[in-house]
Coordinates of C-alpha atoms in Angstrom, one line a residue:
X1 CA -4.7 5.3 30.5
X2 CA -5.0 3.2 27.3
X3 CA -2.5 3.9 24.5
X4 CA -3.9 6.0 21.6
X5 CA -4.7 4.0 18.5
X6 CA -2.9 5.5 15.5
X7 CA -5.7 5.7 12.9
X8 CA -3.5 6.0 9.8
X9 CA -1.8 2.7 10.7
X10 CA -5.0 0.8 10.3
X11 CA -6.1 -1.0 7.1
X12 CA -9.8 -1.5 6.5
X13 CA -10.1 -4.8 8.3
X14 CA -8.3 -3.3 11.3
X15 CA -10.6 -0.3 11.4
X16 CA -13.6 -2.7 11.5
X17 CA -12.0 -4.8 14.3
X18 CA -11.1 -1.7 16.3
X19 CA -14.5 -0.1 16.0
X20 CA -16.4 -3.4 16.7
X21 CA -14.0 -4.7 19.4
X22 CA -13.0 -1.5 21.2
X23 CA -16.2 0.5 20.9
X24 CA -18.9 -2.1 20.3
X25 CA -19.9 -0.3 17.1
X26 CA -21.5 -1.8 13.9
X27 CA -19.2 -2.5 11.0
X28 CA -20.6 0.2 8.8
X29 CA -19.0 2.8 11.0
X30 CA -15.7 1.9 9.5
X31 CA -17.0 2.8 6.1
X32 CA -18.1 6.2 7.4
X33 CA -14.9 7.0 9.1
X34 CA -12.7 5.8 6.2
X35 CA -14.7 8.0 3.9
X36 CA -14.1 11.0 6.0
X37 CA -10.4 10.4 6.2
X38 CA -9.5 9.1 2.8
X39 CA -12.1 10.7 0.5
X40 CA -13.0 14.0 2.3
X41 CA -9.5 14.5 4.0
X42 CA -11.1 15.2 7.4
X43 CA -8.8 14.2 10.2
X44 CA -10.7 15.6 13.2
X45 CA -13.5 13.3 14.6
X46 CA -15.4 16.4 15.8
X47 CA -16.0 17.3 12.1
X48 CA -17.4 13.9 11.2
X49 CA -21.0 15.1 11.3
X50 CA -22.8 11.8 10.6
X51 CA -21.4 10.4 13.8
X52 CA -23.2 11.3 17.1
X53 CA -21.6 13.9 19.3
X54 CA -21.0 11.3 22.0
X55 CA -19.3 8.9 19.6
X56 CA -17.1 11.7 18.2
X57 CA -15.9 12.5 21.7
X58 CA -15.1 8.8 22.4
X59 CA -13.2 8.4 19.2
X60 CA -11.3 11.6 19.7
X61 CA -10.1 10.4 23.1
X62 CA -9.0 7.0 21.9
X63 CA -7.9 7.3 18.2
X64 CA -5.5 9.8 16.6
X65 CA -5.6 10.5 12.9
X66 CA -2.5 12.6 12.4
X67 CA -0.8 13.2 9.0
X68 CA 2.7 14.7 9.3
X69 CA 3.2 18.4 10.0
X70 CA 4.1 20.6 7.0
X71 CA 7.2 22.6 8.0
X72 CA 8.1 24.0 4.6
X73 CA 6.9 24.1 1.0
X74 CA 8.6 25.2 -2.2
X75 CA 7.2 25.5 -5.7
X76 CA 9.3 25.1 -8.8
X77 CA 8.9 27.2 -11.9
X78 CA 7.4 24.1 -13.6
X79 CA 4.8 23.7 -10.9
X80 CA 6.5 20.9 -9.0
X81 CA 6.0 21.2 -5.3
X82 CA 8.3 20.0 -2.6
X83 CA 7.2 19.5 1.0
X84 CA 9.2 19.0 4.2
X85 CA 7.2 16.9 6.7
X86 CA 7.8 16.4 10.4
X87 CA 6.7 13.3 12.3
X88 CA 5.8 12.9 15.9
X89 CA 9.4 12.2 17.0
X90 CA 10.7 15.3 15.2
X91 CA 12.3 13.4 12.3
X92 CA 11.7 14.9 8.8
X93 CA 11.5 13.8 5.2
X94 CA 10.8 15.4 1.9
X95 CA 8.2 14.4 -0.7
X96 CA 7.3 15.8 -4.0
X97 CA 4.1 16.5 -6.0
X98 CA 4.5 16.6 -9.8
X99 CA 2.1 18.2 -12.2
X100 CA 2.2 16.8 -15.8
X101 CA -0.5 17.2 -18.4
X102 CA -3.1 17.9 -15.8
X103 CA -2.2 14.8 -13.8
X104 CA -0.7 14.8 -10.3
X105 CA 1.9 12.3 -9.2
X106 CA 3.0 12.0 -5.5
X107 CA 6.6 10.9 -4.9
X108 CA 6.6 9.4 -1.4
X109 CA 9.5 8.7 1.0
X110 CA 9.7 5.4 2.8
X111 CA 12.6 6.0 5.1
X112 CA 14.2 8.8 7.1
X113 CA 17.5 9.1 5.2
X114 CA 18.7 6.2 3.2
X115 CA 21.1 3.3 4.0
X116 CA 22.3 2.7 0.4
X117 CA 24.8 5.6 0.0
X118 CA 24.6 5.8 -3.7
X119 CA 27.4 8.1 -4.7
X120 CA 25.3 10.5 -6.8
X121 CA 22.3 10.9 -4.5
X122 CA 21.6 13.4 -1.7
X123 CA 19.2 11.2 0.3
X124 CA 21.9 9.0 1.7
X125 CA 24.4 11.8 2.5
X126 CA 22.9 12.3 6.0
X127 CA 22.9 8.6 6.7
X128 CA 20.0 6.4 7.7
X129 CA 17.8 7.1 10.7
X130 CA 14.7 4.8 10.6
X131 CA 12.0 3.3 8.5
X132 CA 8.7 5.1 8.1
X133 CA 5.5 3.3 9.3
X134 CA 2.7 2.6 6.9
X135 CA 0.7 5.4 8.4
X136 CA 3.6 7.9 8.0
X137 CA 3.8 6.9 4.3
X138 CA 0.0 7.2 3.8
X139 CA 0.0 10.4 5.8
X140 CA 2.3 12.1 3.2
X141 CA -0.1 11.2 0.5
X142 CA -3.2 12.4 2.4
X143 CA -1.6 15.7 3.4
X144 CA -0.5 16.4 -0.1
X145 CA -3.9 15.6 -1.5
X146 CA -5.6 17.9 1.1
X147 CA -3.2 20.7 0.2
X148 CA -3.8 20.1 -3.6
X149 CA -7.5 20.3 -3.1
X150 CA -8.0 17.5 -5.6
X151 CA -7.3 13.8 -6.2
X152 CA -3.7 12.7 -6.8
X153 CA -3.7 10.4 -9.9
X154 CA -0.5 8.4 -9.4
X155 CA 1.9 7.4 -6.6
X156 CA 5.6 6.6 -6.9
X157 CA 7.6 5.1 -4.1
X158 CA 10.6 7.0 -5.3
X159 CA 11.3 9.6 -2.6
X160 CA 13.8 9.2 0.2
X161 CA 14.8 5.6 1.2
X162 CA 14.7 2.2 -0.4
X163 CA 11.1 0.8 -0.4
X164 CA 12.1 -2.9 -0.4
X165 CA 14.2 -2.3 2.8
X166 CA 10.9 -1.2 4.5
X167 CA 8.8 -3.8 2.7
X168 CA 6.2 -4.5 5.3
X169 CA 5.2 -0.8 5.8
X170 CA 5.3 -0.2 2.0
X171 CA 3.1 -3.1 1.2
X172 CA 0.6 -2.2 3.9
X173 CA 0.5 1.4 2.7
X174 CA -0.3 0.2 -0.8
X175 CA -3.1 -1.9 0.6
X176 CA -4.5 1.1 2.4
X177 CA -4.3 3.4 -0.6
X178 CA -5.7 0.8 -3.0
X179 CA -8.6 -0.3 -0.7
X180 CA -12.0 0.7 -2.4
X181 CA -13.5 1.6 1.0
X182 CA -10.5 3.9 1.8
X183 CA -8.7 5.9 -0.9
X184 CA -9.5 3.5 -3.8
X185 CA -6.4 4.4 -5.8
X186 CA -6.0 2.0 -8.8
X187 CA -3.2 -0.5 -8.2
X188 CA -1.7 0.2 -11.7
X189 CA -1.4 3.8 -10.7
X190 CA 1.2 2.9 -8.1
X191 CA 4.9 2.3 -8.9
X192 CA 7.7 1.0 -6.6
X193 CA 11.2 2.1 -7.5
X194 CA 14.1 0.0 -6.2
X195 CA 17.9 0.2 -6.3
X196 CA 17.8 -3.6 -7.0
X197 CA 16.9 -5.3 -3.7
X198 CA 16.5 -8.9 -5.0
X199 CA 14.4 -10.3 -2.1
X200 CA 12.0 -7.4 -2.4
X201 CA 11.5 -7.9 -6.1
X202 CA 10.8 -11.6 -5.5
X203 CA 8.4 -10.8 -2.6
X204 CA 6.5 -8.4 -4.8
X205 CA 6.0 -11.1 -7.4
X206 CA 4.8 -13.5 -4.8
X207 CA 2.5 -10.9 -3.2
X208 CA 0.4 -10.8 -6.4
X209 CA 0.3 -7.0 -5.9
X210 CA 0.3 -5.8 -9.5
X211 CA 1.9 -2.4 -9.0
X212 CA 4.4 -1.2 -11.5
X213 CA 8.1 -1.8 -10.9
X214 CA 11.0 0.5 -11.7
X215 CA 14.7 -0.3 -11.2
X216 CA 17.4 2.3 -10.8
X217 CA 20.1 0.7 -13.0
X218 CA 22.5 3.5 -13.9
X219 CA 25.3 1.3 -15.3
X220 CA 25.6 -1.6 -17.7
X221 CA 28.2 -3.6 -15.9
X222 CA 29.1 -4.7 -12.3
X223 CA 32.4 -2.8 -12.1
X224 CA 30.8 0.6 -12.8
X225 CA 27.5 -0.1 -11.0
X226 CA 29.3 -1.0 -7.8
X227 CA 31.2 2.3 -7.9
X228 CA 28.0 4.2 -8.3
X229 CA 25.7 2.0 -6.1
X230 CA 27.4 0.0 -3.3
X231 CA 24.3 -2.2 -3.1
X232 CA 25.4 -3.8 -6.3
X233 CA 28.1 -5.7 -4.4
X234 CA 25.4 -7.5 -2.4
X235 CA 23.0 -8.0 -5.4
X236 CA 25.2 -7.9 -8.5
X237 CA 23.6 -7.6 -12.0
X238 CA 23.4 -11.4 -12.6
X239 CA 21.3 -11.9 -9.4
X240 CA 19.2 -8.7 -10.1
X241 CA 18.4 -9.8 -13.7
X242 CA 17.6 -13.3 -12.6
X243 CA 15.1 -11.9 -10.1
X244 CA 13.6 -9.7 -12.8
X245 CA 13.2 -12.7 -15.1
X246 CA 11.4 -14.6 -12.3
X247 CA 9.3 -11.5 -11.6
X248 CA 8.3 -11.3 -15.2
X249 CA 7.5 -15.0 -15.5
X250 CA 5.1 -14.5 -12.6
X251 CA 3.6 -11.1 -13.5
X252 CA 4.1 -10.6 -17.2
X253 CA 4.7 -7.0 -16.4
X254 CA 7.2 -4.8 -18.2
X255 CA 9.9 -3.2 -16.0
X256 CA 11.1 0.4 -16.3
X257 CA 14.8 1.0 -15.9
X258 CA 16.1 4.4 -14.7
X259 CA 19.4 5.3 -16.2
X260 CA 21.1 8.5 -14.9
X261 CA 23.3 10.2 -17.5
X262 CA 26.7 11.1 -15.9
X263 CA 29.2 13.0 -18.0
X264 CA 32.1 10.7 -19.0
X265 CA 31.0 8.0 -16.6
X266 CA 28.2 5.9 -18.1
X267 CA 27.2 7.9 -21.2
X268 CA 29.7 6.6 -23.8
X269 CA 28.5 4.8 -27.0
X270 CA 29.9 1.5 -25.8
X271 CA 27.8 1.8 -22.6
X272 CA 24.6 2.0 -24.7
X273 CA 25.5 -1.1 -26.6
X274 CA 26.5 -2.9 -23.4
X275 CA 23.2 -1.8 -21.8
X276 CA 21.2 -3.3 -24.7
X277 CA 23.0 -6.6 -24.5
X278 CA 22.6 -6.7 -20.7
X279 CA 18.8 -6.4 -20.8
X280 CA 18.2 -8.7 -23.8
X281 CA 15.3 -11.1 -23.1
X282 CA 13.5 -8.9 -20.7
X283 CA 10.4 -6.8 -21.3
X284 CA 11.5 -3.3 -20.4
X285 CA 11.5 0.4 -21.0
X286 CA 14.4 2.8 -20.2
X287 CA 14.2 6.3 -18.8
X288 CA 17.3 8.3 -19.6
X289 CA 17.6 10.9 -16.8
X290 CA 19.8 14.0 -17.1
X291 CA 21.7 14.1 -13.8
X292 CA 20.4 16.6 -11.3
X293 CA 23.3 18.3 -9.5
X294 CA 23.8 17.4 -5.8
X295 CA 25.9 19.6 -3.5
X296 CA 29.3 18.1 -3.0
X297 CA 28.9 15.6 -5.9
X298 CA 31.8 14.9 -8.2
X299 CA 29.5 14.1 -11.1
X300 CA 28.3 16.3 -13.9
X301 CA 25.3 16.0 -16.1
X302 CA 26.0 14.5 -19.6
X303 CA 25.8 17.1 -22.3
X304 CA 22.7 17.3 -24.4
X305 CA 24.8 16.0 -27.4
X306 CA 26.0 12.9 -25.5
X307 CA 22.5 12.1 -24.2
X308 CA 21.1 12.4 -27.8
X309 CA 23.9 10.2 -29.1
X310 CA 23.2 7.6 -26.5
X311 CA 19.4 7.8 -27.3
X312 CA 20.1 7.4 -31.0
X313 CA 22.0 4.1 -30.4
X314 CA 19.1 2.7 -28.4
X315 CA 16.7 3.8 -31.1
X316 CA 18.9 2.0 -33.7
X317 CA 18.7 -1.1 -31.6
X318 CA 14.9 -0.8 -31.3
X319 CA 14.9 -0.3 -27.6
X320 CA 12.0 1.6 -26.2
X321 CA 13.1 4.6 -24.2
X322 CA 12.7 8.3 -23.5
X323 CA 14.8 11.2 -22.3
X324 CA 13.2 12.2 -19.1
X325 CA 12.0 15.8 -18.9
X326 CA 13.6 17.6 -16.1
X327 CA 11.2 18.7 -13.3
X328 CA 11.7 20.4 -10.0
X329 CA 15.5 20.7 -10.2
X330 CA 15.4 24.4 -9.4
X331 CA 14.1 23.6 -5.9
X332 CA 16.2 20.4 -5.5
X333 CA 13.1 18.3 -5.9
X334 CA 14.3 16.1 -8.8
X335 CA 15.5 12.6 -8.7
X336 CA 18.3 12.1 -6.2
X337 CA 18.0 15.5 -4.6
X338 CA 15.7 14.9 -1.6
X339 CA 17.1 15.3 1.9
X340 CA 15.9 15.2 5.5
X341 CA 16.4 18.9 5.9
X342 CA 15.3 21.4 3.3
X343 CA 18.1 23.9 2.7

């Protein structure tokens, strides 16, 4: 018996090759099937009514289109939704759907667990299990879109895992979502968030894939950042900033920096001045993020007064920034709170 083709793993060209090569079909059949899957959210070939009954049967026997299984859903008081998905091997990840001013943003996971072990984040507490495939990443998006009953406007690769440590699958999933014959999601509606994986940043620049780039910074110097984020020992700030300068020389794109506000750790006035000096010469925007409590964490959220004082210094230095509005923290769906098992 031939092995099943996993349909969500196929990009558009692969769909055409599979249908022409394996089934002897005309190329336009790929357009029909991709429209059913990516635009109508129909994953059962028997429901694809513009295909003959015979063809539907053949495809159902040979190709599987299987988004992850929803095992739990929670809704925040602010409308944020958190989903726990299970894949074919029983592994699970969480992803989030944010509602803001009528727009929907999907926050997708790229790995089961996370290998980076940032000291403030829940995702790495259970360790790293495996990378997600491109189809497993895309499947989260399609399943959320079907549940929402409407188009999702934006995608952020900012769930569990480090996207640039699963670069091949992440780049392929972006290609699939962006393809006009498939989902047709605008490339500038997609953001990759990284903890500072230098080779990934350079690869993104070389790929000429003009998604937006966000960098989790969280500290203005190597000593402090290495305590918070062990990956800084491998890619210290000098190498990270050099990679970002090279990235911007290629793309001309502004970078967003995420800065988690931790009481008495990185929220002092001198940290604000140091941050401004560190980033001088780059085109950037800073999100100041009130810390979302994680079980077992030694950190506390900066007070509103400290965050405001930090923000005021950045304003005096003419640095574009905002204080991120808290969303989904009451269901542990905010930044740094996602885990493999929903409590």
